[in-house]
PDB file of C-alpha atoms in Angstrom:
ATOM      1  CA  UNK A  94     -11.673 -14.022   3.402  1.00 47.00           C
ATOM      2  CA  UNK A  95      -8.422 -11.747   2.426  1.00 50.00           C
ATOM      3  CA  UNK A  96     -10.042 -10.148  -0.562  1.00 56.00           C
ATOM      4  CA  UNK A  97     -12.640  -9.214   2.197  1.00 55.00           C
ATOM      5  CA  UNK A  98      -9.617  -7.911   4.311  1.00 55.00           C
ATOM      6  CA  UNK A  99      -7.804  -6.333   1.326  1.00 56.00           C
ATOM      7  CA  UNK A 100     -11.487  -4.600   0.360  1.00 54.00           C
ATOM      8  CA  UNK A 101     -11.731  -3.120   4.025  1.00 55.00           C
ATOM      9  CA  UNK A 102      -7.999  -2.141   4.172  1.00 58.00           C
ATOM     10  CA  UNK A 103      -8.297  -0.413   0.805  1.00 54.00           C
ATOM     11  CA  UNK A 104     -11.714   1.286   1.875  1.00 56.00           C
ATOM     12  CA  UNK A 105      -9.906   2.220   5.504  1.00 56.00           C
ATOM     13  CA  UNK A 106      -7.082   3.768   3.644  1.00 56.00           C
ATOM     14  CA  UNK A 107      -9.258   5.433   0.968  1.00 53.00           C
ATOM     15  CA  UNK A 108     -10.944   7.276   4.552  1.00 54.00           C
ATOM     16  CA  UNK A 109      -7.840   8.418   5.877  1.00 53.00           C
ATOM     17  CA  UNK A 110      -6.940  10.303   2.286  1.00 50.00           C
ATOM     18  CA  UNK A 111     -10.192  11.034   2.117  1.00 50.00           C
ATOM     19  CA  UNK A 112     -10.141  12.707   5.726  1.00 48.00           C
ATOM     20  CA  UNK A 113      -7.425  15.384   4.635  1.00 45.00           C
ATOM     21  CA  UNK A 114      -9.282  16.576   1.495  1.00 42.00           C
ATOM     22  CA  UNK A 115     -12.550  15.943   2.978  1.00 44.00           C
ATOM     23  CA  UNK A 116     -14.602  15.840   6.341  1.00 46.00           C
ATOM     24  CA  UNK A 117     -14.976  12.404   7.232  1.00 50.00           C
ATOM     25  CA  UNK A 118     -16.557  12.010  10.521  1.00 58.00           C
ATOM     26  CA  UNK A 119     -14.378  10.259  12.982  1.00 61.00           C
ATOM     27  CA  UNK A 120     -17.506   8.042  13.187  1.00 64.00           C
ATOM     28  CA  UNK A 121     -16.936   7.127   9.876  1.00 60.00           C
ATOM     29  CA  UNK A 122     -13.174   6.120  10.407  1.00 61.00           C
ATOM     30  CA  UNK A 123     -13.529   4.102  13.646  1.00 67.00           C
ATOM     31  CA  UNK A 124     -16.209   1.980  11.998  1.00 65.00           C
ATOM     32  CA  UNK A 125     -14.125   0.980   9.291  1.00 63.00           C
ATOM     33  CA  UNK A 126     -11.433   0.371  12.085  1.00 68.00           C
ATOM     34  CA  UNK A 127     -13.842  -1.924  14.053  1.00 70.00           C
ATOM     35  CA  UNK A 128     -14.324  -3.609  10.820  1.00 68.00           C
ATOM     36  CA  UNK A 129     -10.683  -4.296  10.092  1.00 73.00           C
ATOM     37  CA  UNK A 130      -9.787  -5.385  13.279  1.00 75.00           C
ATOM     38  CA  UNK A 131     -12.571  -8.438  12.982  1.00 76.00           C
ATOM     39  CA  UNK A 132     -11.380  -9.048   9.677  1.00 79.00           C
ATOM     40  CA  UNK A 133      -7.965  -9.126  11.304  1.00 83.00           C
ATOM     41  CA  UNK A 134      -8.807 -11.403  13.866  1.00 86.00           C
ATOM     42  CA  UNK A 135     -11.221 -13.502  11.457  1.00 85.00           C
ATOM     43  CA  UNK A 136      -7.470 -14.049   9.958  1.00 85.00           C
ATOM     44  CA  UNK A 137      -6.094 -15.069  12.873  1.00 89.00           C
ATOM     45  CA  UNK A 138      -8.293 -17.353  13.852  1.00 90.00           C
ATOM     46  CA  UNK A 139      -8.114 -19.349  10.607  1.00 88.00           C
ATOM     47  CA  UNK A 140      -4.724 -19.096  10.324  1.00 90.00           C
ATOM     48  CA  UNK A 141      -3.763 -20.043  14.497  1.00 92.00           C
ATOM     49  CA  UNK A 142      -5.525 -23.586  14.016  1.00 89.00           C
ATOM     50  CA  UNK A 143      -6.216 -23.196  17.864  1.00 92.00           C
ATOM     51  CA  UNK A 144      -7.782 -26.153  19.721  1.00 92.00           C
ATOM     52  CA  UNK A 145     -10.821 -25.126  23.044  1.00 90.00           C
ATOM     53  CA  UNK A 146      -7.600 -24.725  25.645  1.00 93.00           C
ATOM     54  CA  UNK A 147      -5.420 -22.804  23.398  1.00 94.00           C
ATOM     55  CA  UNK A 148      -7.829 -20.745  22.112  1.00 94.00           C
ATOM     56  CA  UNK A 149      -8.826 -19.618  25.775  1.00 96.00           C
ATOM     57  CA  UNK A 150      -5.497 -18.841  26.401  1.00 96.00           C
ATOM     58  CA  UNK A 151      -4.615 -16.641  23.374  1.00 97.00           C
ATOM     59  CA  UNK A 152      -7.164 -14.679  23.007  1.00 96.00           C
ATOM     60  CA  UNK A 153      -7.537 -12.998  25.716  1.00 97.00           C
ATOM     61  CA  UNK A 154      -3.727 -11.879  25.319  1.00 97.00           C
ATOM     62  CA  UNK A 155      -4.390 -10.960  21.436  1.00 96.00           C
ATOM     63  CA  UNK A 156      -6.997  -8.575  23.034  1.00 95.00           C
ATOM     64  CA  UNK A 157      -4.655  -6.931  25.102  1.00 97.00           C
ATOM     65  CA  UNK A 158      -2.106  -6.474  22.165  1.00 96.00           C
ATOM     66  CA  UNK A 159      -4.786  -5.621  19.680  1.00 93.00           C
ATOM     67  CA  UNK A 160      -5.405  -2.610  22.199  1.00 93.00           C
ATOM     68  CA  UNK A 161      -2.033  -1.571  22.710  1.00 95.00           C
ATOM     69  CA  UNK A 162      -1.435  -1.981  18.843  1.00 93.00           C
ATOM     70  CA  UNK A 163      -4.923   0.272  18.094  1.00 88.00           C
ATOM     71  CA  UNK A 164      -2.781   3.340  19.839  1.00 91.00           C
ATOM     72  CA  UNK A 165       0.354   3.061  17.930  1.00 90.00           C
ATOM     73  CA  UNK A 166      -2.096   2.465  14.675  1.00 84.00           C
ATOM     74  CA  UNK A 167      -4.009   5.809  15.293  1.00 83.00           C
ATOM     75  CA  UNK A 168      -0.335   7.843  15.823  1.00 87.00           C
ATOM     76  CA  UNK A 169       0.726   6.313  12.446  1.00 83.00           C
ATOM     77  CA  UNK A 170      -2.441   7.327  11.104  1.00 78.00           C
ATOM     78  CA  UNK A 171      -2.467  11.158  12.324  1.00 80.00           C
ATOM     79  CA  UNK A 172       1.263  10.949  10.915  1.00 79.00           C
ATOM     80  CA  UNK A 173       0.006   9.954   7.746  1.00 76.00           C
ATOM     81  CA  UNK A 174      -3.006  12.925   7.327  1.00 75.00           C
ATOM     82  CA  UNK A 175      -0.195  15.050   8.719  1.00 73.00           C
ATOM     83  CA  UNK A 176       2.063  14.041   5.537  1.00 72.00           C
ATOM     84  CA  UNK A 177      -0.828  14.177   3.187  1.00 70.00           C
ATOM     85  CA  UNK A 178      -1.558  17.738   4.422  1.00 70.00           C
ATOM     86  CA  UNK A 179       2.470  19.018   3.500  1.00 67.00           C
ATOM     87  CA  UNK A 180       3.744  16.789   1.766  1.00 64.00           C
ATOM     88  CA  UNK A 181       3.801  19.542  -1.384  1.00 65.00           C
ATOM     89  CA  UNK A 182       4.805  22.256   0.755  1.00 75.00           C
ATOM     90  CA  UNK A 183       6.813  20.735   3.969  1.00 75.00           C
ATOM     91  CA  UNK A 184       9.319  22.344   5.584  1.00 79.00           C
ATOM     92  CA  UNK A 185      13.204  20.683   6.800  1.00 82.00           C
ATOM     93  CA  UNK A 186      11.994  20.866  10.117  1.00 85.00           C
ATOM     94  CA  UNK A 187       8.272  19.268   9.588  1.00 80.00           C
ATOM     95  CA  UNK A 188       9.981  16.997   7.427  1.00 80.00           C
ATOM     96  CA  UNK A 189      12.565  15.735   9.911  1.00 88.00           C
ATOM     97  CA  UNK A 190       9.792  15.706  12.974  1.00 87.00           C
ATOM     98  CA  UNK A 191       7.996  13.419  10.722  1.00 84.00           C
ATOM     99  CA  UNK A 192      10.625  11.083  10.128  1.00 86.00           C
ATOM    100  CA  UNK A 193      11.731  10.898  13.620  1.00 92.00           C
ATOM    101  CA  UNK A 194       8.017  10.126  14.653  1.00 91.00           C
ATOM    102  CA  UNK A 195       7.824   7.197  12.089  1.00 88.00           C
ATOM    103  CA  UNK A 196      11.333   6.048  13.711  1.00 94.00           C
ATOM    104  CA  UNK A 197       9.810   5.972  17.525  1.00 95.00           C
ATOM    105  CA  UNK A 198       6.054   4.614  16.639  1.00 93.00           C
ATOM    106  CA  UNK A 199       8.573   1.160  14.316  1.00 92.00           C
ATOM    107  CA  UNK A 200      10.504   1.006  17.786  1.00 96.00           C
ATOM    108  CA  UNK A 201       7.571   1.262  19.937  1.00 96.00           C
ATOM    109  CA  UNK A 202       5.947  -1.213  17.620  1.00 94.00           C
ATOM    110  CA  UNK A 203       8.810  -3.744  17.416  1.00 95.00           C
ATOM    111  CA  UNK A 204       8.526  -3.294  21.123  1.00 97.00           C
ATOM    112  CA  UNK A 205       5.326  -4.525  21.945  1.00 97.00           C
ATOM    113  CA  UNK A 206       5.916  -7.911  19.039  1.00 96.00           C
ATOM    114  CA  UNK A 207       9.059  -8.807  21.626  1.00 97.00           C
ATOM    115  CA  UNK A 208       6.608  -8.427  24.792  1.00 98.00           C
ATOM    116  CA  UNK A 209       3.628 -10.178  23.466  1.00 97.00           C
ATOM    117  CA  UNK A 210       6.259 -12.784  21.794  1.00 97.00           C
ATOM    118  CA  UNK A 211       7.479 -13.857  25.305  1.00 98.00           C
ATOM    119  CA  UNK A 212       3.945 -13.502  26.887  1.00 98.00           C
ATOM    120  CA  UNK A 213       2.746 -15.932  24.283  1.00 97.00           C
ATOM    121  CA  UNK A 214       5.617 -18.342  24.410  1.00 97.00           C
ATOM    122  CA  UNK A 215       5.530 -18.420  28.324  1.00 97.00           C
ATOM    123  CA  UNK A 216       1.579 -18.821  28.414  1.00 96.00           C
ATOM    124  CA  UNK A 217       1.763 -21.499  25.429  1.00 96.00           C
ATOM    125  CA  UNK A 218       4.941 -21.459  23.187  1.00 94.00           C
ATOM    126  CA  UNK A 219       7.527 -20.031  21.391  1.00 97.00           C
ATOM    127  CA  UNK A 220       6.064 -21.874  18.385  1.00 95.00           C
ATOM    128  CA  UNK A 221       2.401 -19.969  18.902  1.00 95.00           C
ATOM    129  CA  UNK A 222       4.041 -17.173  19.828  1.00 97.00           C
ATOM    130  CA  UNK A 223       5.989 -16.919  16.345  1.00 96.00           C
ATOM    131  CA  UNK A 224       3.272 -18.539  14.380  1.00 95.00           C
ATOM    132  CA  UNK A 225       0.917 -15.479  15.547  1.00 95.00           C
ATOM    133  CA  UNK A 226       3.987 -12.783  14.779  1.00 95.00           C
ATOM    134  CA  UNK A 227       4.127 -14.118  11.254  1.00 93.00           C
ATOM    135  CA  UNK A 228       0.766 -13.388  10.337  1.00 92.00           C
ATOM    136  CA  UNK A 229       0.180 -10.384  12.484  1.00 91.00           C
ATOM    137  CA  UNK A 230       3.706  -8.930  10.167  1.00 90.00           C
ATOM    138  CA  UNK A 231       2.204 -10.351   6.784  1.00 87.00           C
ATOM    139  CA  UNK A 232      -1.040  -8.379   7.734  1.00 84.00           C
ATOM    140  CA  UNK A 233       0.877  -5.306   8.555  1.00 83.00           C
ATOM    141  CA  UNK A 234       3.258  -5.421   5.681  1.00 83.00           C
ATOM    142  CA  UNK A 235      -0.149  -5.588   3.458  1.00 79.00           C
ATOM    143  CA  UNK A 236      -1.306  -2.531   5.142  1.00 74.00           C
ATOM    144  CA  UNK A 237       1.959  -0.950   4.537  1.00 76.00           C
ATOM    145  CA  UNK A 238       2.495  -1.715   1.361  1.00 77.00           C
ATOM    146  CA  UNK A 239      -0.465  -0.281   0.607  1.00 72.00           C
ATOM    147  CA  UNK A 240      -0.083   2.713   2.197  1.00 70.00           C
ATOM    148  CA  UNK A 241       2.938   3.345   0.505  1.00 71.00           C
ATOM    149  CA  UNK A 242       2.024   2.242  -3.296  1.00 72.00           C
ATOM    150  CA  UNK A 243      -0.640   4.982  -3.004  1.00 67.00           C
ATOM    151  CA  UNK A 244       1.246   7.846  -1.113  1.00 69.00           C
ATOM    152  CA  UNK A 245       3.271  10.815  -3.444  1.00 67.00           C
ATOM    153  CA  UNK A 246       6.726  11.280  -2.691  1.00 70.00           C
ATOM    154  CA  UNK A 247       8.028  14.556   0.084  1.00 68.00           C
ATOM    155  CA  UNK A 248       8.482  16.993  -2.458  1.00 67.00           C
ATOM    156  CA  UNK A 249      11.605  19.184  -2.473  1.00 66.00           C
ATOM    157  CA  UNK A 250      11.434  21.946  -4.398  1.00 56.00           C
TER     158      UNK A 250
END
């Protein structure tokens, strides 16, 4: 199941370079979205080990988050074709607009973890509530690392 994940996560970030150079139809990219996010949840569900009454609590929450997590995930995502566009030929300004972007969208992010941590923790547990937090950030930090192993550096000069 996560060299499914990994396949979809490389084939969703392969679409988002491909966007910049290319015209991918935004069609195109919110399939591959939908796809992730059952992969994601296809994770989740394995790795929660929820019994009939948990699972009809948590889910519907996880919903909720998923949906205030897609928004942050499609400003991080115009950020990155925004990079990929100037990245060769970026300007101080553009360069520090970016950076400042990425700092509110990890705030806003961080954010909604500590909401949906005490949501979970009041509606089950603290225990569920970090259990789901550790492999939501392990799936993230795959996405991210990927991201990054296959972005160029902000050229200077």
């Amino acid at each position: 199941m996560l060299n499914k994940f990994r396949l979809l996560l490389i084939s969703f970030l392969l679409l988002i370079v491909s966007s910049v150079t290319a015209q991918v139809t935004k069609g195109e990219l919110e399939i591959i979205k939908s796809e992730l996010k059952t992969e994601k949840k296809d994770l989740v569900r394995k790795n929660m080990n929820l019994v009939s009454d948990e699972a009809d609590i948590f889910w519907p929450i996880y919903n909720k988050y998923q949906n205030e997590k897609s928004v942050i995930m499609d400003q991080r995502i115009k950020i990155l074709k925004k990079y990929a566009d100037e990245y060769l030929i970026i300007k101080e300004d553009d360069a520090k607009k970016i950076a400042l972007e990425q700092f509110k969208l990890s705030k806003k992010a961080t954010a909604l973890r500590q909401k949906y941590f005490k949501i979970i923790s009041k509606k089950m547990s603290p225990v569920y509530a970090i259990r789901f937090l550790q492999i939501d950030r392990q799936i993230d930090l795959l996405v991210e690392m990927k991201i990054y192993e296959n972005m160029p550096l902000m050229q200077y000069r």
